[in-house]
Amino acid sequence: MSNRKLNVFLPLLFAVVLALGMFLGHKMPGSNTGGATVFFTKPNRGPLQEIMDLINAKYVDSLNTDQLQQEAIEGLLAHLDPHSIYIPPSQLQQVNEDLEGNFEGIGVEFNITADTVNVVSVLSGGPSEIAGVQTGDKILKVNDSTVAGNSITPERIRKLLRGPAGSLVKTTMLRQQKQIQVTIKRDKIPLYSIDASYMAAPGVGYIKISKFSATTYDEFMNAMRKLTRAGMKKLIIDVRQNPGGFLDAATRIADELLDEPKLILYTKGKDYPRTDYKTKRPGMFEKGALAILTDEGSASASEILAGAIQDWDRGTIIGRRTFGKGLVQEQYDLSNGGALRLTVARYYIPSDRSIQKPYGKGHEAYDEDLMDRYNHGELVNKDSIRITDTVPYKTHSGRRVYGGGGITPDIFVPFDTSRFTPALTAMYTRNTFSNFAYQYYTTHKDEFKPYKNAEDFTKQFQVTPALFNDYKTFAKTDSIPGLDHLNTHDETQIKARLKAMLARQLYRTEGFYETINANDPVIKKAIETVEAVKD
């Protein structure tokens, strides 16, 4: 057999053998528990390993068998649903850290410009702040590794800075043209999933959830207690662009919003018996006007939360139709250090509807769904929404709702396509706003000292003509088109984004959202909607 034919058939052979092994493993007792030991453990070598050993020992040429094996796995999974995925060993740690809500490192946010690592933000109370690191410092060396002017990548600098809690990392930094030595003791660093919580209007609280991680529920409760003390009577929860995460986090939050006893969702699969998730305890916000903000990036756990609120008529869903992911995955650790995230069931919200959009036309068509929605006009016109499931579903009060592809909002707010003129698009894609905000803040820190908090900044700070001209001068170095012919709309958008990015420099994501939301039409509609509900 020729080398070319062997390269074609080896991945197929691996895929067949792997499929057999996975099928047998999945049928073993306990395979639905998430226990990796039961899933793949066998006393003897399996046929896949035998083939790999034979290729390594006997094949005429050297082969990258790890790559062939990964191609075989991916080839097999391509015939399943789009959410059954293989996570290579090199990516597993980052994936797990994101869901667990923490990692071990030094607690700084950085960017890389002109081959230089700039400290953009320092975590309050974190290891770097304790060691004296400041926003604006430039990292030159980490231990014995030079990172300045060395084609450093974000992945490499993260690998150098992260390490076991309690270990030391020695850095050389440049501060105001002087080199300083800073030794930092690494610690556990939280990855927050609540990006912002503040009073959006008198009596109206706002909470932005960016993902559902292991820490989300605790973060949510802390935010609720803070807002309650501030006089919250009505609530807006923003899950726009939230891709989901842990089911448990979404159901526990839903339990705080729904009274007892109510079904939140149920899961069911071929080898996965029906499991009901119901409210269990008195919630913190079972009464009071409620709005959930969604868009085409709201998926999975976000859709569970929005769907339960809609089906029980507990609140109003505002925005655009959600992504449409209604499949349950369990993660199984593999012996090579990677993991298999396998779909084992579908979930159904209280009206009995599945919110999973169709995927029978293949992964490529599935991936292009959001672009198809845009081209079809759905993002700007509610009447253009294509409902693929014609089965009639009803909410608790008898309102008609739809399945087969996400949660359709009760109040539709179109996507603002005017945000993406050539000039604005170039500014977003080239990070011009964030790069300028960092540079301006580090050279004008004294100007920002009068502002006490994000609320104060949002109400009082104005982008002056001088600041706007400084930005345009900076943007010209990024070759942004049309800077000398900006229309009024573009100027308004630029000023709003500039203000939000400067707020982010001062108050991280809390400042960014409080500032940018001030002119957000979805937020304005949500405030108007909840304020119209009588207490």
XYZ file of C-alpha atoms in Angstrom:
535
model
C 0.000 0.000 0.000
C 1.419 3.428 -0.924
C 2.262 6.039 1.731
C -0.527 8.254 0.412
C -3.116 5.515 0.787
C -1.825 4.660 4.245
C -2.195 8.302 5.316
C -5.791 8.227 4.108
C -6.821 4.939 5.722
C -4.944 5.125 9.049
C -7.244 7.816 10.543
C -10.296 5.856 9.376
C -8.939 2.686 10.951
C -8.218 4.527 14.205
C -11.719 6.012 14.155
C -13.394 2.596 13.760
C -11.347 1.083 16.567
C -11.905 4.110 18.805
C -15.646 4.047 18.104
C -15.811 0.393 19.162
C -13.871 1.123 22.345
C -16.049 4.119 23.187
C -19.232 2.135 22.518
C -18.160 -0.688 24.811
C -16.923 1.744 27.447
C -20.153 3.704 27.386
C -22.154 0.502 27.927
C -20.177 -0.409 31.035
C -21.853 0.121 34.437
C -21.330 3.612 35.824
C -20.445 5.194 32.486
C -22.985 7.986 33.029
C -21.422 9.046 36.312
C -18.577 10.950 34.684
C -16.075 8.486 36.151
C -13.137 8.308 33.782
C -11.692 5.220 35.488
C -14.607 2.999 34.554
C -14.976 4.557 31.117
C -11.715 3.508 29.514
C -9.875 1.207 31.942
C -9.106 -2.287 30.634
C -6.643 -4.787 32.030
C -4.949 -5.381 28.652
C -3.954 -3.238 25.718
C -6.847 -2.389 23.436
C -6.644 -2.822 19.646
C -6.025 0.896 19.113
C -2.928 0.716 21.317
C -1.789 -2.475 19.536
C -2.039 -0.714 16.174
C -0.161 2.290 17.502
C 2.589 0.043 18.886
C 2.906 -1.815 15.578
C 3.125 1.419 13.604
C 5.789 2.783 15.964
C 7.803 -0.485 15.826
C 7.394 -1.619 12.218
C 6.267 1.181 9.888
C 8.799 2.115 7.220
C 8.801 5.866 7.989
C 8.524 7.958 11.148
C 5.002 9.255 11.783
C 3.493 11.759 14.171
C 1.153 9.201 15.713
C -0.261 11.721 18.228
C -1.473 13.878 15.375
C -2.930 10.882 13.524
C -4.738 9.801 16.659
C -6.217 13.271 17.180
C -7.351 13.386 13.541
C -9.028 10.011 13.988
C -10.868 11.180 17.105
C -11.991 14.384 15.432
C -13.075 12.422 12.359
C -15.253 10.200 14.523
C -16.796 13.085 16.455
C -17.601 14.876 13.188
C -20.347 12.287 12.709
C -21.927 13.096 16.080
C -23.555 16.327 17.257
C -21.572 19.614 17.117
C -21.089 19.752 20.901
C -19.378 16.388 21.423
C -15.735 17.431 21.339
C -12.233 16.198 22.102
C -10.153 18.499 24.301
C -6.389 17.967 23.708
C -4.103 17.792 26.772
C -2.614 21.192 25.894
C -6.023 22.884 26.236
C -7.618 20.953 29.101
C -6.136 22.983 31.958
C -7.383 26.277 30.537
C -10.850 24.832 29.848
C -11.125 23.462 33.393
C -9.839 26.681 34.986
C -12.479 28.674 33.154
C -15.277 26.486 34.518
C -13.820 26.058 37.989
C -13.633 29.827 38.366
C -9.973 30.157 39.360
C -6.358 29.496 38.429
C -3.001 29.837 40.175
C -0.913 32.814 39.119
C 0.071 36.403 39.954
C -3.182 38.347 39.354
C -2.504 40.788 36.535
C -4.195 41.541 33.238
C -1.790 42.315 30.422
C -1.654 43.133 26.745
C 1.182 42.903 24.252
C 1.916 45.875 22.022
C 5.100 46.539 20.053
C 6.557 43.276 21.428
C 6.173 44.592 24.992
C 4.132 43.050 27.824
C 2.152 45.852 29.493
C 0.373 45.451 32.841
C -3.119 46.748 32.049
C -4.763 45.964 35.383
C -3.762 44.610 38.791
C -6.207 42.469 40.771
C -7.192 44.242 43.981
C -5.790 42.320 46.947
C -4.004 39.862 44.654
C -0.362 38.731 44.737
C 0.887 41.396 42.320
C -0.753 44.273 44.195
C 0.730 42.965 47.452
C 4.160 42.854 45.778
C 3.788 46.451 44.544
C 3.057 45.909 40.825
C 1.268 48.886 39.230
C -0.843 49.434 36.141
C 1.503 50.721 33.457
C 4.483 48.570 34.455
C 6.161 46.758 31.558
C 7.414 43.209 32.132
C 10.952 42.738 30.791
C 11.945 39.390 32.334
C 10.247 36.497 34.127
C 12.800 34.536 36.141
C 15.605 33.977 33.603
C 13.436 34.412 30.503
C 13.518 37.706 28.611
C 10.017 38.542 27.406
C 10.500 42.046 25.967
C 11.390 42.333 22.287
C 11.398 38.564 22.006
C 8.272 37.872 19.901
C 6.476 36.922 23.104
C 2.982 35.434 22.760
C 0.096 35.593 25.268
C 0.259 31.812 25.699
C 3.966 31.852 26.538
C 3.756 34.740 29.019
C 0.804 33.041 30.757
C 2.810 29.839 31.050
C 5.741 31.757 32.580
C 3.619 33.718 35.065
C 1.336 30.921 36.244
C 2.418 28.226 38.674
C 1.556 26.521 41.958
C 0.157 28.725 44.716
C 2.903 29.613 47.182
C 5.714 29.472 44.616
C 7.760 32.576 43.802
C 8.250 34.261 40.446
C 10.986 36.869 40.000
C 10.240 39.625 37.502
C 12.112 42.586 36.064
C 9.817 45.477 35.220
C 10.192 48.874 33.622
C 8.487 51.694 35.506
C 8.925 55.296 34.388
C 12.109 54.377 32.489
C 13.634 52.624 35.521
C 14.155 48.884 35.842
C 12.907 47.378 39.105
C 13.016 43.848 40.499
C 9.698 42.486 41.832
C 9.307 39.061 43.428
C 5.704 37.844 43.485
C 4.276 34.962 45.504
C 1.729 33.149 43.357
C -1.725 32.425 44.734
C -5.158 31.250 43.648
C -6.680 33.890 41.344
C -10.475 34.087 40.932
C -11.994 34.139 37.448
C -15.197 36.050 38.065
C -18.343 35.195 36.116
C -20.400 38.165 37.356
C -18.970 41.039 35.325
C -21.063 43.787 36.901
C -23.799 44.420 39.460
C -25.123 47.908 40.122
C -28.306 49.965 40.381
C -29.314 50.754 36.799
C -32.158 53.063 37.924
C -33.835 53.879 41.245
C -35.030 50.564 42.648
C -33.778 48.611 39.586
C -30.809 46.279 40.022
C -28.662 44.961 37.152
C -26.485 41.820 37.110
C -24.294 40.800 34.155
C -23.431 37.069 34.065
C -20.709 36.220 31.514
C -20.678 32.428 32.078
C -21.958 29.795 34.503
C -18.954 28.477 36.446
C -18.513 26.714 39.774
C -18.474 30.077 41.564
C -21.355 31.799 39.722
C -24.098 31.055 42.237
C -22.071 32.407 45.177
C -21.132 35.493 43.135
C -24.804 35.962 42.213
C -25.920 35.794 45.835
C -23.276 38.317 46.873
C -24.476 40.648 44.116
C -28.116 40.190 45.173
C -27.316 41.022 48.796
C -25.419 44.151 47.713
C -28.273 45.314 45.466
C -30.915 44.551 48.086
C -29.053 46.761 50.565
C -29.034 49.470 47.875
C -32.838 49.351 47.622
C -33.422 46.939 44.730
C -37.094 46.102 44.117
C -36.846 45.087 40.464
C -34.124 43.131 38.677
C -32.485 42.865 35.248
C -30.257 39.825 34.559
C -28.064 40.127 31.457
C -26.932 36.848 29.831
C -26.157 38.272 26.402
C -23.101 36.569 24.862
C -23.085 34.075 27.768
C -22.112 30.670 26.264
C -23.327 28.677 29.278
C -21.344 26.375 31.544
C -22.410 24.385 34.588
C -26.071 23.356 34.679
C -26.061 23.449 38.484
C -25.235 27.175 38.523
C -28.196 27.999 36.266
C -30.698 25.870 38.211
C -29.627 27.300 41.572
C -30.068 30.847 40.280
C -33.460 29.915 38.805
C -34.414 28.550 42.240
C -33.809 32.028 43.701
C -36.265 33.530 41.209
C -39.084 30.930 41.150
C -41.299 29.876 44.051
C -41.888 26.252 45.048
C -42.497 23.649 43.785
C -41.686 24.277 40.130
C -39.899 22.300 37.416
C -36.878 24.192 36.051
C -35.967 21.629 33.374
C -35.566 17.917 32.803
C -32.920 15.916 30.936
C -33.419 12.723 28.962
C -31.309 10.574 26.622
C -31.206 7.110 25.062
C -29.197 5.657 27.951
C -29.875 8.536 30.294
C -33.132 8.250 32.272
C -35.266 11.325 32.752
C -33.970 13.542 35.541
C -36.078 16.432 36.840
C -34.573 19.610 38.270
C -37.033 21.448 40.503
C -37.008 24.398 42.863
C -36.077 23.259 46.362
C -36.132 26.210 48.723
C -37.500 29.715 49.237
C -35.715 32.078 46.860
C -34.264 35.507 47.422
C -36.221 37.207 44.607
C -39.430 35.257 44.004
C -41.471 38.467 43.787
C -40.739 41.689 41.954
C -40.457 42.654 38.279
C -37.803 40.639 36.421
C -36.232 40.894 32.952
C -33.731 38.526 31.318
C -31.641 39.969 28.470
C -30.645 37.538 25.688
C -29.112 37.533 22.229
C -27.795 35.090 19.633
C -24.735 34.439 21.829
C -26.791 33.288 24.843
C -26.480 29.495 24.943
C -26.946 26.376 27.039
C -27.284 27.285 30.739
C -28.298 30.831 29.735
C -31.179 29.374 27.742
C -32.225 27.144 30.640
C -32.505 30.183 32.914
C -34.332 32.298 30.329
C -36.592 29.389 29.303
C -37.697 28.587 32.851
C -38.471 32.249 33.545
C -40.460 32.509 30.301
C -42.345 29.225 30.708
C -43.512 30.122 34.216
C -44.347 33.709 33.158
C -42.062 34.903 35.942
C -40.422 37.668 33.935
C -39.910 39.191 30.499
C -37.282 37.986 28.007
C -35.862 40.980 26.115
C -33.434 41.096 23.188
C -32.982 38.539 20.407
C -33.399 34.787 19.879
C -30.842 32.706 21.748
C -28.267 30.353 20.223
C -30.227 27.093 20.514
C -28.060 24.627 22.453
C -30.167 22.071 24.289
C -27.716 19.181 24.629
C -26.116 17.871 27.834
C -22.420 16.934 27.852
C -20.452 14.894 30.356
C -16.675 15.189 30.432
C -14.517 12.064 30.616
C -10.793 12.291 31.325
C -8.575 10.292 28.959
C -5.319 8.518 29.696
C -3.324 10.870 27.426
C -4.218 13.890 29.595
C -6.982 15.120 27.306
C -10.722 14.756 27.741
C -13.822 13.764 25.814
C -16.880 15.982 26.250
C -19.683 13.697 25.072
C -23.354 14.533 24.576
C -25.422 12.131 26.700
C -28.888 13.729 26.818
C -31.134 16.577 25.754
C -32.694 19.006 28.143
C -36.252 20.244 28.075
C -37.686 23.331 29.764
C -41.019 23.326 31.677
C -43.245 23.708 28.595
C -41.714 20.402 27.323
C -39.895 22.133 24.481
C -36.352 21.318 23.456
C -34.399 24.433 22.575
C -31.730 22.613 20.529
C -31.580 23.897 16.979
C -31.298 21.333 14.145
C -27.853 19.970 13.266
C -28.750 17.301 10.719
C -27.131 19.192 7.835
C -23.643 18.803 9.310
C -21.229 20.785 11.425
C -20.419 23.362 8.758
C -24.071 24.346 8.287
C -24.519 24.414 12.065
C -21.542 26.740 12.477
C -22.917 29.078 9.812
C -26.349 29.357 11.447
C -25.712 32.733 13.090
C -24.433 34.211 9.829
C -27.505 32.789 8.087
C -29.705 34.519 10.676
C -27.928 37.788 9.970
C -28.249 37.412 6.191
C -31.902 36.460 6.540
C -32.571 39.637 8.508
C -33.509 37.991 11.800
C -31.197 40.149 13.892
C -32.960 43.330 12.807
C -36.542 42.105 12.280
C -38.480 39.778 14.589
C -40.778 38.735 11.735
C -37.769 37.169 9.984
C -37.231 34.566 12.736
C -37.552 31.065 11.263
C -39.280 28.677 13.653
C -38.222 25.106 12.828
C -40.458 23.400 15.407
C -44.162 23.900 14.686
C -45.394 21.925 17.719
C -47.552 24.270 19.847
C -46.106 24.965 23.298
C -47.667 27.126 25.973
C -46.398 28.885 29.065
C -48.018 28.472 32.480
C -50.526 31.238 31.659
C -51.290 29.850 28.190
C -49.079 32.119 26.047
C -47.754 30.552 22.821
C -43.988 29.929 22.785
C -41.675 28.169 20.335
C -39.082 25.393 20.421
C -36.635 23.977 17.919
C -33.955 26.614 18.062
C -33.454 28.767 21.115
C -35.609 31.067 23.217
C -37.540 33.690 21.252
C -37.787 36.902 23.321
C -41.057 38.390 24.498
C -39.790 41.839 23.502
C -37.515 42.033 20.451
C -34.753 44.654 20.250
C -32.886 44.680 16.914
C -29.133 44.481 16.475
C -27.552 47.873 15.763
C -25.903 47.267 12.380
C -24.778 50.918 12.217
C -22.116 50.095 14.823
C -20.024 48.460 12.116
C -19.004 51.133 9.649
C -15.541 50.551 8.101
C -13.883 52.944 10.579
C -15.541 51.460 13.678
C -14.963 47.884 12.535
C -11.250 48.574 12.067
C -11.063 50.138 15.545
C -12.636 47.063 17.149
C -10.562 44.482 15.273
C -7.253 46.292 15.848
C -7.898 46.930 19.575
C -7.438 50.654 18.968
C -9.836 51.631 21.769
C -8.209 49.484 24.460
C -4.646 50.324 23.396
C -5.379 54.050 23.483
C -7.230 53.824 26.810
C -4.261 52.051 28.387
C -1.763 54.595 27.059
C -3.912 57.603 27.995
C -4.665 56.336 31.491
C -1.037 55.546 32.330
C 0.079 59.041 31.241
C -2.855 60.952 32.802
C -3.534 59.103 36.069
C -3.993 62.294 38.059
C -6.963 63.295 35.893
C -8.920 60.284 37.156
C -8.298 60.685 40.888
C -11.445 62.791 41.568
C -13.791 59.915 40.603
C -14.805 57.818 43.626
C -16.358 54.840 41.828
C -17.852 53.613 38.535
C -21.176 55.339 39.167
C -19.452 58.656 39.795
C -17.317 58.238 36.669
C -20.312 57.317 34.486
C -22.278 60.365 35.566
C -19.501 62.961 35.483
C -16.738 62.045 33.017
C -16.960 63.550 29.539
C -14.824 62.888 26.469
C -13.513 66.375 25.734
C -12.674 67.634 22.205
C -8.988 67.492 23.170
C -9.263 63.859 24.270
C -11.191 62.988 21.095
C -8.499 64.589 18.929
C -5.784 62.708 20.844
C -7.645 59.505 20.053
C -7.912 60.296 16.335
C -4.188 61.063 16.218
C -3.491 57.725 17.908
C -5.894 55.893 15.572
C -4.034 57.178 12.513
C -1.014 55.156 13.605
C -3.276 52.072 13.356
C -4.173 53.061 9.772
C -7.870 53.413 10.638
C -9.761 54.469 7.476
C -12.012 57.526 7.229
C -10.819 59.382 10.333
C -11.053 62.757 8.589
C -14.624 62.111 7.450
C -16.391 60.666 10.495
C -20.136 61.215 10.607
C -22.041 62.247 13.746
C -23.084 58.660 14.497
C -19.485 57.389 14.352
C -18.283 60.201 16.605
C -20.981 59.384 19.176
C -20.086 55.689 19.090
C -16.358 56.397 19.429
C -16.860 58.714 22.403
C -19.094 56.182 24.163
C -16.584 53.378 23.614
C -13.655 55.539 24.695
C -15.411 56.429 27.931
C -16.244 52.767 28.599
C -12.673 51.608 27.968
C -11.295 54.264 30.299
C -13.845 53.126 32.908
C -12.529 49.613 32.436
C -9.007 50.809 33.177
C -10.268 52.308 36.430
C -12.916 49.810 37.576
C -12.453 46.680 35.412
C -15.577 45.056 33.923
C -17.853 46.683 36.527
C -16.893 50.115 35.221
C -17.062 49.090 31.587
C -20.629 47.772 31.755
C -21.992 50.523 33.957
C -20.661 53.070 31.469
C -21.456 51.349 28.157
C -24.942 50.328 29.328
C -25.936 53.962 29.829
C -26.647 54.193 26.078
C -27.651 50.579 25.390
C -31.150 50.333 23.819
C -31.718 46.842 25.302
C -30.957 48.136 28.804
C -33.227 51.135 28.259
C -36.073 48.855 27.126
C -35.509 46.572 30.138
C -35.629 49.468 32.612
C -38.775 50.796 30.930
C -40.373 47.316 31.071
C -39.696 46.534 34.731
C -40.588 50.061 35.845
C -43.992 49.647 34.161
C -44.768 46.638 36.403
C -46.684 47.686 39.499
C -45.285 46.480 42.809
